[in-house]
Short mmCIF file of C-alpha atoms and ligand atoms in Angstrom, two decimals:
data_model
loop_
_atom_site.label_atom_id
_atom_site.label_comp_id
_atom_site.label_asym_id
_atom_site.label_seq_id
_atom_site.Cartn_x
_atom_site.Cartn_y
_atom_site.Cartn_z
CA MET A 1414 -12.60 9.81 11.91
CA LYS A 1415 -10.91 7.33 14.30
CA THR A 1416 -7.42 6.30 13.64
CA VAL A 1417 -5.73 3.05 14.40
CA PHE A 1418 -1.99 3.14 14.80
CA SER A 1419 0.76 0.80 16.48
CA PRO A 1420 4.04 2.13 17.80
CA LEU A 1421 5.54 -1.24 16.96
CA HIS A 1422 6.18 0.28 13.16
CA ALA A 1423 9.28 1.95 14.58
CA GLY A 1424 11.28 -1.35 15.02
CA HIS A 1425 11.58 -1.42 11.19
CA SER A 1426 14.14 1.28 11.40
CA GLY A 1427 17.88 1.92 9.61
CA GLN A 1428 16.92 0.58 6.15
CA MET A 1429 19.40 1.38 3.42
CA GLU A 1430 18.66 1.47 -0.30
CA LEU A 1431 20.41 2.01 -3.55
CA VAL A 1432 20.11 5.58 -5.12
CA ALA A 1433 22.45 6.32 -8.07
CA GLY A 1434 24.93 3.85 -6.80
CA ALA A 1435 25.12 5.04 -3.45
CA ILE A 1436 23.61 3.25 -0.47
CA VAL A 1437 21.56 5.53 1.51
CA PRO A 1438 18.96 5.99 4.48
CA GLY A 1439 15.98 4.74 3.26
CA PHE A 1440 12.95 6.92 2.54
CA GLU A 1441 10.29 4.62 3.85
CA LYS A 1442 11.42 5.56 7.45
CA PRO A 1443 9.35 5.57 10.95
CA SER A 1444 9.46 9.40 11.28
CA ARG A 1445 6.76 9.38 8.38
CA ALA A 1446 4.07 7.57 10.69
CA GLU A 1447 4.94 9.75 13.55
CA ILE A 1448 4.61 12.97 11.77
CA ILE A 1449 1.07 11.69 10.41
CA LYS A 1450 -0.05 10.66 14.03
CA ALA A 1451 1.10 14.15 15.34
CA ARG A 1452 -1.08 16.08 12.81
CA ILE A 1453 -3.93 13.75 13.22
CA GLU A 1454 -3.90 14.86 17.13
CA ASN A 1455 -3.12 18.64 15.90
CA GLN A 1456 -5.97 18.50 13.97
CA LYS A 1457 -8.19 16.53 16.33
CA LEU A 1458 -9.52 14.06 13.66
CA GLY A 1459 -10.55 11.69 16.24
CA ASP A 1460 -9.31 8.81 18.43
CA ILE A 1461 -6.45 7.16 18.18
CA LEU A 1462 -6.77 3.57 18.61
CA ALA A 1463 -4.44 0.50 18.93
CA PRO A 1464 -5.00 -2.44 17.08
CA GLU A 1465 -6.37 -5.39 18.12
CA VAL A 1466 -3.93 -8.65 17.60
CA HIS A 1467 -4.87 -10.97 14.99
CA ASP A 1468 -3.97 -14.34 13.68
CA LEU A 1469 -2.63 -14.65 10.30
CA THR A 1470 -5.88 -16.22 8.69
CA ALA A 1471 -6.86 -12.82 6.86
CA ALA A 1472 -3.62 -12.36 5.39
CA LYS A 1473 -3.25 -16.06 4.14
CA ARG A 1474 -6.86 -15.31 2.29
CA VAL A 1475 -4.85 -13.12 -0.22
CA HIS A 1476 -1.32 -14.25 0.00
CA THR A 1477 0.20 -17.84 -0.21
CA ALA A 1478 0.55 -19.65 3.52
CA ASP A 1479 4.12 -20.35 2.55
CA TYR A 1480 5.27 -16.86 1.94
CA ILE A 1481 3.30 -15.28 5.04
CA ASP A 1482 4.93 -18.39 7.02
CA PHE A 1483 8.11 -17.47 5.37
CA LEU A 1484 8.07 -13.58 6.82
CA PRO A 1485 8.49 -14.29 10.66
CA THR A 1486 11.74 -16.75 9.88
CA VAL A 1487 13.83 -14.18 8.18
CA TRP A 1488 15.42 -12.00 10.75
CA PRO A 1489 15.85 -15.00 13.04
CA GLN A 1490 17.66 -17.06 10.20
CA TRP A 1491 19.49 -14.33 9.33
CA GLU A 1492 20.75 -13.95 12.91
CA ALA A 1493 21.43 -17.34 13.37
CA ALA A 1494 23.67 -17.50 10.43
CA GLY A 1495 25.53 -14.52 12.12
CA LYS A 1496 24.77 -11.72 9.73
CA THR A 1497 24.38 -8.22 11.36
CA GLY A 1498 23.14 -6.03 8.48
CA SER A 1499 19.80 -5.84 6.88
CA ALA A 1500 18.55 -8.75 5.09
CA ILE A 1501 18.02 -7.76 1.49
CA PRO A 1502 17.13 -9.85 -1.43
CA PHE A 1503 19.69 -9.67 -4.59
CA ALA A 1504 19.05 -12.44 -6.90
CA TRP A 1505 15.64 -13.19 -8.79
CA PRO A 1506 14.10 -15.63 -10.73
CA THR A 1507 13.37 -13.37 -13.96
CA ARG A 1508 12.56 -14.63 -17.69
CA GLY A 1509 14.61 -17.72 -18.55
CA LEU A 1510 15.17 -18.87 -15.08
CA ARG A 1511 13.23 -21.19 -12.89
CA GLY A 1512 10.68 -19.40 -10.68
CA ASP A 1513 8.65 -22.33 -9.71
CA VAL A 1514 11.27 -23.96 -7.40
CA ARG A 1515 11.58 -22.70 -4.12
CA PRO A 1516 15.20 -22.87 -3.17
CA GLY A 1517 16.82 -23.85 -0.02
CA THR A 1518 18.77 -21.26 1.63
CA LEU A 1519 17.39 -17.74 3.07
CA GLU A 1520 19.30 -16.14 0.70
CA ALA A 1521 17.86 -17.52 -1.98
CA GLN A 1522 14.30 -17.60 -0.66
CA LEU A 1523 14.56 -13.68 -0.24
CA GLY A 1524 14.72 -13.60 -3.94
CA TYR A 1525 11.96 -16.20 -4.50
CA TYR A 1526 9.59 -14.11 -2.43
CA SER A 1527 10.06 -10.79 -3.87
CA PHE A 1528 10.70 -8.79 -7.01
CA ASP A 1529 13.13 -6.28 -5.99
CA GLY A 1530 15.34 -5.23 -3.10
CA GLY A 1531 13.37 -2.83 -1.77
CA ALA A 1532 11.50 -4.73 1.07
CA SER A 1533 14.52 -5.41 3.58
CA PHE A 1534 14.36 -6.92 7.03
CA VAL A 1535 15.90 -5.68 10.59
CA LYS A 1536 15.32 -7.24 13.91
CA GLY A 1537 12.10 -5.16 14.24
CA THR A 1538 10.79 -5.92 10.88
CA TRP A 1539 8.46 -8.72 11.26
CA ASP A 1540 6.62 -7.18 14.45
CA ALA A 1541 6.19 -3.95 12.45
CA ILE A 1542 4.61 -5.76 9.39
CA LYS A 1543 2.24 -7.72 11.72
CA SER A 1544 1.34 -4.55 13.53
CA SER A 1545 0.59 -2.97 10.10
CA TYR A 1546 -1.35 -6.21 9.58
CA ASP A 1547 -3.20 -5.46 12.80
CA VAL A 1548 -3.49 -2.10 12.14
CA GLY A 1549 -5.58 -2.48 8.92
CA LEU A 1550 -7.85 -5.12 10.16
CA THR A 1551 -8.82 -3.35 13.06
CA ALA A 1552 -9.54 -0.32 10.99
CA ALA A 1553 -11.62 -2.51 8.70
CA GLN A 1554 -13.38 -3.50 11.84
CA LEU A 1555 -14.35 -0.13 12.46
CA VAL A 1556 -15.99 0.57 9.33
CA LYS A 1557 -17.83 -3.00 9.43
CA SER A 1558 -19.26 -2.23 12.71
CA GLY A 1559 -20.82 0.99 11.44
CA GLU A 1560 -18.28 3.85 10.99
CA ARG A 1561 -18.71 5.90 7.94
CA ALA A 1562 -15.15 5.86 7.60
CA ALA A 1563 -11.55 4.82 9.33
CA PHE A 1564 -7.84 5.37 8.89
CA ALA A 1565 -5.61 2.55 9.17
CA LEU A 1566 -2.17 4.16 9.92
CA CYS A 1567 -0.11 1.19 8.22
CA ARG A 1568 3.75 1.30 8.15
CA PRO A 1569 5.11 -0.61 6.53
CA PRO A 1570 2.76 0.07 3.41
CA GLY A 1571 1.45 -2.75 1.33
CA HIS A 1572 0.36 -2.25 -2.34
CA HIS A 1573 3.34 -3.79 -3.92
CA ALA A 1574 3.18 -6.85 -2.07
CA GLY A 1575 1.56 -9.88 -4.29
CA ALA A 1576 0.36 -12.92 -3.25
CA ALA A 1577 3.67 -14.20 -2.92
CA PHE A 1578 6.25 -11.67 -3.36
CA MET A 1579 7.39 -8.57 -1.23
CA GLY A 1580 8.76 -5.40 -2.63
CA GLY A 1581 8.75 -1.66 -2.84
CA TYR A 1582 8.95 -1.33 0.93
CA CYS A 1583 5.80 -3.54 1.15
CA PHE A 1584 5.38 -7.01 2.68
CA ILE A 1585 1.76 -7.62 3.76
CA ASN A 1586 -0.66 -6.07 1.52
CA ASN A 1587 -2.81 -4.30 4.28
CA ALA A 1588 -5.25 -2.75 1.55
CA ALA A 1589 -5.91 -6.43 -0.12
CA VAL A 1590 -6.20 -8.15 3.36
CA ALA A 1591 -8.91 -5.80 4.29
CA ALA A 1592 -10.60 -5.97 0.86
CA GLN A 1593 -10.92 -9.68 1.01
CA TRP A 1594 -11.66 -9.57 4.59
CA PHE A 1595 -14.71 -7.17 3.88
CA ARG A 1596 -15.79 -9.94 1.26
CA ASP A 1597 -15.37 -12.72 3.89
CA GLN A 1598 -17.48 -10.59 6.24
CA GLY A 1599 -20.36 -10.47 3.79
CA ALA A 1600 -19.70 -7.39 1.48
CA LYS A 1601 -20.82 -8.61 -2.12
CA ARG A 1602 -18.52 -6.06 -4.10
CA VAL A 1603 -15.30 -3.99 -2.86
CA ALA A 1604 -13.49 -1.65 -4.83
CA VAL A 1605 -9.99 -0.77 -4.12
CA LEU A 1606 -9.05 2.85 -5.39
CA ASP A 1607 -5.30 3.20 -5.08
CA VAL A 1608 -3.98 6.99 -5.23
CA ASP A 1609 -0.32 6.45 -4.33
CA TYR A 1610 1.96 7.68 -6.70
CA HIS A 1611 3.30 4.18 -7.67
CA HIS A 1612 1.26 1.46 -9.45
CA GLY A 1613 -0.29 -1.04 -6.88
CA ASN A 1614 0.90 -3.74 -8.84
CA GLY A 1615 0.59 -6.12 -5.56
CA THR A 1616 -3.08 -5.53 -5.30
CA GLN A 1617 -3.70 -5.66 -9.22
CA GLU A 1618 -2.00 -9.13 -9.25
CA ILE A 1619 -3.99 -10.28 -6.14
CA PHE A 1620 -7.32 -9.47 -7.63
CA TYR A 1621 -6.43 -9.40 -11.09
CA ALA A 1622 -8.75 -12.43 -12.27
CA ARG A 1623 -11.86 -11.58 -9.92
CA ALA A 1624 -15.22 -9.74 -10.52
CA ASP A 1625 -15.86 -9.37 -6.96
CA VAL A 1626 -13.33 -6.48 -6.28
CA GLN A 1627 -12.61 -3.88 -8.34
CA VAL A 1628 -9.15 -2.22 -8.41
CA ILE A 1629 -8.47 1.11 -9.63
CA ASN A 1630 -5.01 2.83 -9.65
CA LEU A 1631 -3.66 6.25 -10.53
CA HIS A 1632 0.05 6.62 -10.84
CA GLY A 1633 3.18 7.10 -12.79
CA ASP A 1634 3.25 5.52 -16.12
CA PRO A 1635 5.26 2.27 -15.59
CA MET A 1636 7.11 3.08 -19.02
CA THR A 1637 9.14 5.31 -17.13
CA GLU A 1638 8.24 4.87 -13.29
CA TYR A 1639 8.65 2.17 -10.61
CA PRO A 1640 7.55 -0.40 -10.54
CA PHE A 1641 7.89 -0.55 -14.27
CA PHE A 1642 6.62 -4.04 -15.24
CA LEU A 1643 2.91 -3.62 -14.43
CA GLY A 1644 0.53 -0.69 -14.38
CA HIS A 1645 -0.27 -0.10 -18.38
CA ALA A 1646 -3.95 1.08 -19.07
CA ASP A 1647 -4.68 -2.13 -21.22
CA GLU A 1648 -4.37 -3.88 -18.10
CA HIS A 1649 -8.29 -4.60 -17.51
CA GLY A 1650 -8.34 -7.95 -15.56
CA ALA A 1651 -8.41 -11.68 -16.91
CA GLY A 1652 -10.87 -14.00 -16.99
CA GLU A 1653 -14.22 -13.35 -14.72
CA GLY A 1654 -11.95 -10.38 -13.66
CA GLU A 1655 -12.16 -8.84 -17.31
CA GLY A 1656 -12.93 -5.19 -16.70
CA PHE A 1657 -12.72 -4.91 -13.21
CA ASN A 1658 -9.00 -3.60 -13.10
CA LEU A 1659 -8.58 -0.14 -14.03
CA ASN A 1660 -5.28 1.90 -14.71
CA TYR A 1661 -4.71 5.36 -14.97
CA PRO A 1662 -0.98 5.91 -15.82
CA MET A 1663 0.18 9.31 -16.06
CA PRO A 1664 3.16 10.94 -17.20
CA PHE A 1665 5.97 12.90 -15.14
CA GLY A 1666 5.03 16.56 -14.28
CA THR A 1667 1.03 15.73 -13.74
CA ALA A 1668 -0.48 18.34 -11.59
CA TRP A 1669 -3.90 18.37 -10.12
CA GLU A 1670 -5.98 19.08 -13.43
CA LYS A 1671 -5.03 16.38 -15.13
CA TRP A 1672 -4.80 13.89 -12.07
CA ASN A 1673 -8.18 15.05 -11.21
CA GLU A 1674 -9.45 14.27 -14.66
CA ALA A 1675 -8.33 10.93 -13.87
CA LEU A 1676 -9.83 10.59 -10.30
CA GLU A 1677 -13.14 11.77 -11.57
CA ASP A 1678 -13.31 9.23 -14.15
CA ALA A 1679 -12.17 6.58 -11.44
CA CYS A 1680 -14.77 7.87 -9.03
CA GLN A 1681 -17.40 7.26 -11.96
CA LYS A 1682 -16.39 3.79 -12.66
CA LEU A 1683 -16.04 3.04 -9.19
CA ALA A 1684 -19.61 4.43 -8.24
CA ALA A 1685 -21.11 2.40 -11.42
CA TYR A 1686 -19.70 -0.87 -9.73
CA ALA A 1687 -21.66 -0.05 -6.66
CA PRO A 1688 -19.35 -1.78 -4.09
CA ASP A 1689 -20.54 -2.09 -0.45
CA VAL A 1690 -17.36 -0.64 0.70
CA VAL A 1691 -14.27 1.32 -0.47
CA VAL A 1692 -10.59 0.42 0.19
CA VAL A 1693 -8.53 3.76 -0.54
CA SER A 1694 -4.77 2.99 -0.99
CA LEU A 1695 -3.61 6.54 0.39
CA GLY A 1696 -0.39 7.45 -0.59
CA VAL A 1697 0.63 11.16 -0.91
CA ASP A 1698 3.79 10.75 -2.90
CA THR A 1699 1.90 12.40 -5.65
CA PHE A 1700 3.11 15.66 -3.74
CA GLU A 1701 5.09 18.53 -5.63
CA LYS A 1702 7.85 18.26 -3.67
CA ASP A 1703 8.26 14.47 -2.76
CA PRO A 1704 11.86 13.45 -3.02
CA ILE A 1705 11.27 10.29 -5.15
CA SER A 1706 8.26 11.01 -7.22
CA HIS A 1707 7.47 13.16 -10.15
CA PHE A 1708 3.77 14.49 -9.87
CA LYS A 1709 2.87 18.11 -8.82
CA LEU A 1710 -0.08 17.95 -6.46
CA THR A 1711 0.07 20.75 -4.21
CA SER A 1712 -1.02 20.36 -0.39
CA ALA A 1713 -4.32 22.18 -1.16
CA ASP A 1714 -5.29 19.25 -3.57
CA TYR A 1715 -5.39 16.61 -0.94
CA PRO A 1716 -8.52 17.79 1.10
CA LYS A 1717 -10.34 17.81 -2.75
CA ILE A 1718 -9.22 14.00 -3.08
CA GLY A 1719 -10.97 13.48 0.29
CA ALA A 1720 -14.08 15.26 -0.75
CA ARG A 1721 -14.24 13.46 -3.77
CA ILE A 1722 -14.17 10.35 -2.16
CA ALA A 1723 -16.46 11.18 0.30
CA ARG A 1724 -19.33 11.99 -2.56
CA LEU A 1725 -19.22 8.31 -3.30
CA GLY A 1726 -21.15 7.94 -0.35
CA LEU A 1727 -19.75 4.57 0.76
CA PRO A 1728 -18.22 3.27 3.85
CA SER A 1729 -14.77 3.96 3.57
CA LEU A 1730 -11.43 2.77 4.95
CA PHE A 1731 -8.12 4.71 4.02
CA VAL A 1732 -5.04 2.52 4.37
CA MET A 1733 -1.49 4.32 4.40
CA GLU A 1734 0.78 3.45 1.56
CA GLY A 1735 3.80 6.22 0.53
CA GLY A 1736 4.62 9.60 0.89
CA TYR A 1737 8.42 10.85 1.60
CA ALA A 1738 8.16 14.68 1.91
CA VAL A 1739 8.09 14.14 5.73
CA ASP A 1740 7.74 17.80 6.06
CA GLU A 1741 4.45 17.91 4.45
CA ILE A 1742 3.27 14.05 5.08
CA GLY A 1743 0.84 14.76 7.99
CA VAL A 1744 -0.49 17.92 6.39
CA ASN A 1745 -0.95 16.21 3.07
CA ALA A 1746 -2.30 12.84 4.47
CA VAL A 1747 -4.42 14.38 6.92
CA GLY A 1748 -5.70 16.68 4.78
CA VAL A 1749 -7.18 13.73 2.35
CA LEU A 1750 -8.97 12.86 6.04
CA THR A 1751 -10.18 16.07 7.07
CA GLY A 1752 -11.41 16.58 3.38
CA PHE A 1753 -13.22 13.62 3.50
CA GLU A 1754 -14.91 15.08 6.37
CA GLY A 1755 -16.18 18.04 4.98
CA ARG A 1756 -13.54 20.43 6.47
C1 FKS B 2529 15.79 2.68 -5.55
C2 FKS B 2529 14.33 3.35 -6.20
C3 FKS B 2529 13.13 2.15 -5.91
C4 FKS B 2529 11.19 2.60 -4.73
C5 FKS B 2529 9.78 3.13 -4.75
C6 FKS B 2529 8.84 2.34 -3.51
C7 FKS B 2529 7.54 3.21 -3.74
C8 FKS B 2529 6.75 2.64 -2.40
C9 FKS B 2529 5.22 3.10 -2.44
C10 FKS B 2529 4.37 2.70 -1.22
F1 FKS B 2529 3.38 2.88 -0.99
F2 FKS B 2529 4.65 1.18 -1.44
F3 FKS B 2529 5.13 2.81 0.01
N1 FKS B 2529 11.92 3.43 -5.20
N2 FKS B 2529 16.30 3.14 -4.50
O1 FKS B 2529 5.32 4.60 -2.18
O2 FKS B 2529 4.46 3.04 -3.32
ZN1 ZN B 2530 4.28 5.22 -3.56
#
């Protein structure tokens, strides 16, 4: 299987986040992608290609144009204002406030276009976001042109980003962009299978009222796990999309047996939908040693995930999302891909 990767991800570095009242180095860091890339080379998964540069048309098919146009302006505005730290959102229009009026300053707009403070900007952030988008689209093109599967080694990740919001380390929803791109290229139906530990709230929001993209999520129960405010089992889709969104929330401590039951049910529903292509939002933060998550999958489980996805017999695009146990992130992520290839 071919991988698409860009070194530009590395400019998105030095992020900080708030954990238990302390500002600590961000978990979503450059070494994640580098370790996965090294494991791909070590395992001889296949060629590693540079992405082709795309314009932002495909991004604006799933995100609002004003949101996409805002992203590259953040750091230049921040710098011009003489600010030196990361640009982190801090005020949000929640219930009781006006979320429909775009405010006039950068700090306010950071809140207007986000749902948490988890997506922050440094100097290299926009170039990394753009490269991650190019990586996703280039890998999608490989699948469209006949590869059975391809791996988009995206960083930053994307599945928390909605039509007009960033959050949870995500800015452009690479998996959603790819799913829509496949539709625009003539696919009748596309499925998104999100196996990241966290609910892909952005992907769900983007496709919630649509029947042409089935969205399936396996994740920590939002009653107790981030992103908290979406991802319940009773969210089935709306209007024409009714029945085309499926959530499998699971409790802390979930290990392979129960997780696999959800995967099996998800795969059966996915197969019944009979899509032309499947986009896998691939997170390996379901791992037992993940520092921010609470599932109990082991390294031996990841190839089984890949093997089950292969049994769908569909053209498959793997898009990298989360995973924070960096020592094992290469083994686990690439384990899914080698398992897909039957080894
Ligand atoms: C406060 C705790 C916030 C945020 C977890 C984000 C998870 C991101 C992810 C993605 F795939 F997008 F990367 N925790 N410090 O793993 O879902
Ligand atoms: Zn995650």
